[in-house]
Structure formats: structure tokens, C-alpha cells
Coordinates of C-alpha atoms and ligand atoms in Angstrom, one line a residue:
M7 CA 55.7 92.0 64.4
T8 CA 55.6 95.7 63.4
A9 CA 57.4 97.7 66.1
L10 CA 55.4 100.9 65.6
R11 CA 51.9 101.2 64.2
V12 CA 50.1 104.5 64.2
Q13 CA 46.5 104.5 63.0
N14 CA 44.3 107.5 62.3
V15 CA 45.8 109.7 65.0
V16 CA 43.9 113.0 65.3
K17 CA 44.7 116.0 67.3
A18 CA 43.3 119.6 67.4
F19 CA 44.3 122.5 69.6
P20 CA 41.6 124.8 71.0
A21 CA 41.5 128.3 69.7
L22 CA 39.0 131.2 70.2
S23 CA 37.4 130.4 66.9
G24 CA 37.1 126.7 67.8
P25 CA 39.4 123.7 67.6
V26 CA 42.2 123.9 65.0
P27 CA 43.0 120.5 63.6
V28 CA 46.7 119.8 63.5
L29 CA 46.9 116.1 63.0
A30 CA 44.0 114.9 60.8
G31 CA 44.6 111.2 60.5
I32 CA 48.2 110.1 60.8
D33 CA 48.9 106.5 59.6
L34 CA 52.4 105.1 59.9
T35 CA 54.2 101.8 60.5
M36 CA 57.9 101.3 61.1
E37 CA 60.1 98.2 61.6
P38 CA 63.1 98.0 63.9
G39 CA 66.2 99.6 62.3
E40 CA 64.1 101.9 60.1
A41 CA 64.7 105.7 59.8
M42 CA 62.5 108.3 58.2
A43 CA 62.7 112.0 57.6
L44 CA 59.7 114.3 58.1
T45 CA 59.5 117.7 56.3
G46 CA 56.7 120.2 55.9
P47 CA 56.0 123.9 56.4
S48 CA 56.3 125.6 59.8
G49 CA 53.2 125.1 61.8
S50 CA 52.1 122.0 59.9
G51 CA 52.2 119.7 63.0
K52 CA 55.6 118.0 62.8
S53 CA 56.5 118.7 66.4
T54 CA 53.0 117.9 67.5
L55 CA 53.3 114.4 65.9
L56 CA 56.6 113.8 67.7
H57 CA 55.1 114.9 71.0
V58 CA 52.2 112.6 70.6
L59 CA 54.4 109.7 69.7
G60 CA 56.7 110.5 72.6
A61 CA 53.8 110.8 75.1
L62 CA 54.5 114.5 75.8
E63 CA 51.0 115.3 74.5
K64 CA 47.9 113.2 74.1
S65 CA 46.1 112.7 70.9
D66 CA 42.3 113.2 70.6
S67 CA 41.7 109.9 68.9
G68 CA 43.3 107.1 67.0
S69 CA 45.8 104.5 68.2
I70 CA 49.6 104.2 68.7
D71 CA 51.2 100.8 69.3
L72 CA 54.9 100.8 70.1
D73 CA 56.0 97.3 71.0
G74 CA 52.5 96.6 72.2
I75 CA 52.1 99.7 74.3
D76 CA 49.6 102.6 73.5
P77 CA 50.8 105.7 75.3
S78 CA 47.4 107.3 75.1
A79 CA 46.0 104.5 77.4
L80 CA 48.6 104.9 80.2
N81 CA 48.3 106.7 83.5
S82 CA 51.0 109.3 84.4
D83 CA 53.4 106.9 86.2
A84 CA 53.3 104.5 83.3
L85 CA 53.7 107.4 80.9
A86 CA 56.9 108.5 82.6
D87 CA 58.2 105.0 82.3
Y88 CA 57.2 104.8 78.6
R89 CA 59.0 108.0 77.9
N90 CA 62.1 106.9 79.8
S91 CA 62.3 103.3 78.5
K92 CA 60.9 103.5 75.0
I93 CA 61.6 107.0 73.7
G94 CA 64.8 109.0 73.0
F95 CA 64.5 112.7 72.2
V96 CA 66.9 114.9 70.4
F97 CA 66.0 118.6 70.1
Q98 CA 67.2 121.5 68.0
D99 CA 68.9 122.9 71.1
H100 CA 71.0 120.3 72.8
H101 CA 69.6 120.9 76.3
L102 CA 72.8 119.6 77.9
L103 CA 73.2 120.5 81.5
P104 CA 75.9 123.3 81.5
Q105 CA 77.3 122.4 84.9
C106 CA 77.7 118.7 84.1
T107 CA 80.4 117.0 82.1
V108 CA 79.7 115.3 78.8
L109 CA 79.8 111.9 80.5
E110 CA 77.3 113.0 83.3
N111 CA 75.0 114.5 80.7
V112 CA 74.9 111.2 78.8
L113 CA 74.2 109.4 82.1
S114 CA 71.5 111.8 83.2
P115 CA 68.4 109.9 81.8
G116 CA 69.5 107.1 84.2
W117 CA 69.0 109.4 87.2
A118 CA 65.2 109.3 87.0
K119 CA 65.1 105.9 88.7
K120 CA 66.9 104.3 91.7
R121 CA 69.5 101.8 90.4
S122 CA 71.4 99.0 91.9
H123 CA 75.2 99.3 92.0
T124 CA 75.5 96.8 89.2
E125 CA 73.0 98.7 87.0
A126 CA 74.8 102.0 87.7
I127 CA 78.1 100.5 86.6
A128 CA 76.5 99.0 83.4
L129 CA 75.0 102.4 82.6
E130 CA 78.3 104.2 83.0
A131 CA 80.0 101.6 80.8
R132 CA 77.3 102.2 78.2
S133 CA 77.7 105.9 78.4
R134 CA 81.4 105.7 77.7
D135 CA 80.8 103.2 74.9
L136 CA 78.2 105.5 73.3
L137 CA 80.5 108.6 73.6
H138 CA 83.3 106.7 71.9
R139 CA 81.0 105.6 69.1
V140 CA 79.7 109.2 68.5
G141 CA 83.4 110.4 68.4
L142 CA 83.6 112.1 71.8
G143 CA 85.7 109.5 73.5
S144 CA 88.3 112.0 74.4
R145 CA 85.8 114.6 75.7
L146 CA 84.2 112.7 78.6
D147 CA 85.2 115.2 81.3
H148 CA 84.6 118.4 79.3
L149 CA 81.7 120.7 80.0
P150 CA 79.2 121.3 77.1
A151 CA 80.5 124.9 76.8
A152 CA 83.9 123.5 75.6
L153 CA 82.3 121.6 72.7
S154 CA 81.3 122.8 69.2
G155 CA 77.6 122.8 68.2
G156 CA 78.1 119.6 66.2
E157 CA 79.8 117.9 69.2
R158 CA 77.0 119.0 71.5
Q159 CA 74.5 117.4 69.3
R160 CA 76.6 114.2 69.2
A161 CA 76.5 114.2 73.0
A162 CA 72.7 114.7 72.8
V163 CA 72.4 111.7 70.5
A164 CA 74.4 109.5 72.9
R165 CA 72.2 110.7 75.8
A166 CA 69.0 109.9 73.8
L167 CA 70.3 106.3 73.3
L168 CA 71.5 105.6 76.8
L169 CA 68.4 103.6 77.9
K170 CA 68.1 101.7 74.6
P171 CA 65.0 103.4 73.3
R172 CA 62.9 101.7 70.6
L173 CA 62.0 105.0 69.0
V174 CA 64.2 108.1 68.7
L175 CA 62.4 111.3 67.9
A176 CA 64.6 114.1 66.6
D177 CA 63.0 117.6 66.1
E178 CA 65.2 119.6 63.8
P179 CA 68.4 118.2 65.4
T180 CA 70.6 119.8 62.7
G181 CA 68.7 123.1 62.5
N182 CA 71.4 125.1 64.4
L183 CA 74.4 123.5 62.7
D184 CA 76.5 124.5 59.7
R185 CA 76.1 122.3 56.6
T186 CA 79.1 120.0 57.3
S187 CA 78.1 119.4 60.9
A188 CA 74.5 119.0 60.0
F189 CA 75.4 116.2 57.5
A190 CA 77.7 114.5 60.1
V191 CA 75.0 114.5 62.8
A192 CA 72.3 113.2 60.4
R193 CA 74.6 110.4 59.3
L194 CA 75.6 109.7 62.9
L195 CA 71.9 109.3 63.8
L196 CA 71.3 107.0 60.9
D197 CA 74.4 104.8 61.8
M198 CA 73.5 104.7 65.5
I199 CA 69.9 103.8 64.9
A200 CA 70.9 100.9 62.6
A201 CA 73.5 99.7 65.1
E202 CA 71.0 99.8 67.9
N203 CA 68.2 98.3 65.8
A204 CA 65.9 101.2 67.0
M205 CA 63.6 103.4 64.9
L206 CA 64.2 107.0 64.0
I207 CA 62.0 109.9 63.0
V208 CA 63.9 113.1 62.1
V209 CA 62.2 116.4 61.4
T210 CA 64.2 118.6 59.1
H211 CA 63.7 121.7 56.9
S212 CA 66.6 120.7 54.7
M213 CA 65.7 118.6 51.6
E214 CA 69.4 117.7 51.4
I215 CA 69.3 116.2 54.9
A216 CA 66.0 114.5 54.2
G217 CA 67.6 113.0 51.1
L218 CA 69.9 110.9 53.3
F219 CA 66.9 109.0 54.6
P220 CA 65.5 105.9 53.1
R221 CA 61.9 106.9 53.9
R222 CA 60.7 110.5 53.5
Y223 CA 57.3 112.1 54.4
R224 CA 55.9 115.5 54.2
M225 CA 53.3 116.8 56.6
E226 CA 50.4 118.0 54.5
D227 CA 47.0 119.0 55.7
G228 CA 47.6 117.0 58.9
R229 CA 48.5 113.8 57.1
L230 CA 51.7 112.1 56.0
A231 CA 52.3 112.3 52.3
P232 CA 55.3 110.6 50.6
A233 CA 58.0 113.1 49.8
Ligands
ADP318 P1 55.7 122.4 63.2 O1 56.5 121.6 64.2 O2 55.4 121.6 62.0 O3 56.2 123.7 63.0 P2 53.7 122.4 65.4 O4 53.4 121.0 65.6 O5 54.7 123.0 66.4 O6 54.2 122.6 63.9 O7 52.4 123.2 65.4 C1 51.3 122.9 64.6 C2 50.2 123.9 64.9 O8 49.6 123.6 66.2 C3 50.6 125.4 64.9 O9 49.5 126.1 64.4 C4 50.7 125.7 66.4 O10 50.5 127.0 66.6 C5 49.7 124.8 67.0 N1 50.1 124.4 68.4 C6 51.2 123.7 68.7 N2 51.2 123.5 70.1 C7 50.2 124.1 70.6 C8 49.6 124.2 71.9 N3 50.2 123.7 72.9 N4 48.5 125.0 72.0 C9 47.9 125.5 71.0 N5 48.3 125.4 69.7 C10 49.4 124.7 69.5
MG319 MG1 58.3 122.1 65.1

């Protein structure tokens, strides 16, 4: 069974001169363990596509099927659950909570729901494991301000994976990093997604970073073209 199937997804934004089409028929399928890079000019709709897949915004038409769920058909409670359980986000800015330690930050997606003691212990164990795997095993009690830009993105990757998402959406996750850290974070995302058997879509402006990915697309006139 295909884990992600996107068919003819269309979205326009209203403007004074009438609706501006941004997504004009997106088709995409992905299997577990797959990773793709998405490039394209600024304003071409890359972020909009990630937001629609991640149920932060609704499409106008078309269908999405992630493990049998179409987020455009869900009510708001179910949407929050979909975002929490199926999707992991990594942004250009790490969005770590400055007053919380690295370990607390990685645990934070688990705070949205009341948990049993057993679940809470399992989540803390998973947070520690993820932080070791992203190379931050010795930084659990540090505050984000004590980390480098690359380390903060590593923490953001661990946080995105806490609740075992099926699909990780990373919007220019290496955009603020120097070249060496950018490569390291992109490779880390690829390794982690393979190990977790999840799926990954990474938006990037860098053709070098895109070159690390087995599948590459470019957003062109609101559609995905092979790149
Ligand atoms: P990219 O991520 O490729 O730079 P975006 O998806 O952010 O592009 O934006 C695509 C287009 O949609 C742009 O023209 C942008 O101005 C417009 N857009 C994005 N979000 C909104 C919004 N919430 N309301 C109106 N227009 C928007
Ligand atoms: Mg964008």
C-alpha cells in the first residue's frame, strides 16, 4: 500500500484582482522510507504544499491520502490529532522554547495530550534515544542558547520525530546554516527517516543539498516537475 498519495491538489489564495492559483494540480506518491527534495523559486508554492500536507491549511480541491487519512476531510479535533500523530515539522528557524532544556524541547510535542505514567516514561526514553542518535546525547540539560545553529536544528529534528510521524515536512531546514552544518543536518534527516521508515519532504534553495536526495522535484507553475 502506498503510504502517501496526493492527487490533483489545487489551492488558490484570494487577492484583490481575484484568486491567485498557487497549487495547480499536485500529484505525488511516496512509500515508507522515501525522501524527496523540493526546489523552486521563492513564492512558487513550496511552503503552501507543505502546509496543505501537514493540515496547517486546507486545499481547495483534490485528495490527500496519508495512511488512509485525508486531512481535508477532518474536523478540527481530528486535524490536531492528525498533525500530532502523523506529521513532523522542521522549520528554517528551530522554534525551540528558549527557557526549556534540549530534552524538554524534544519532549514538548508529547505535552499536547494527557499521558499515563507509563507513556510519559516511554516518551522520555525515546527523547533521550533520539538525542543520542542526532549527536546531542551530552547536551540534554543545555538550553537552546548554548547550542550552535546546526545543533539546534538537530534538536528540532529529534523533536519532529518524537511521536513517530509518518511524514516529516522540513521547510528550508538548512537555510540558516553554514555549508558544513547544512550538509550534516540534511544527511541526518535522511538517515533518521530511513531508520524510522518514515517519509521526508525537504524544501531547499540549494541544488547541492537537493543533490543528496534520491528524489528531486521542482515547483513549476503550481505543479511538481522532476528536477
Ligand atoms: P514558497 O514557499 O515557494 O516561497 P509560498 O507557498 O510561501 O511560496 O507562497 C506561494 C504564493 O502564495 C506567494 O505568492 C504567496 O504570496 C502566496 N501566499 C502564501 N500564503 C498566503 C496567504 N496565507 N494568503 C495569501 N497569499 C498567500
Ligand atoms: Mg517557503
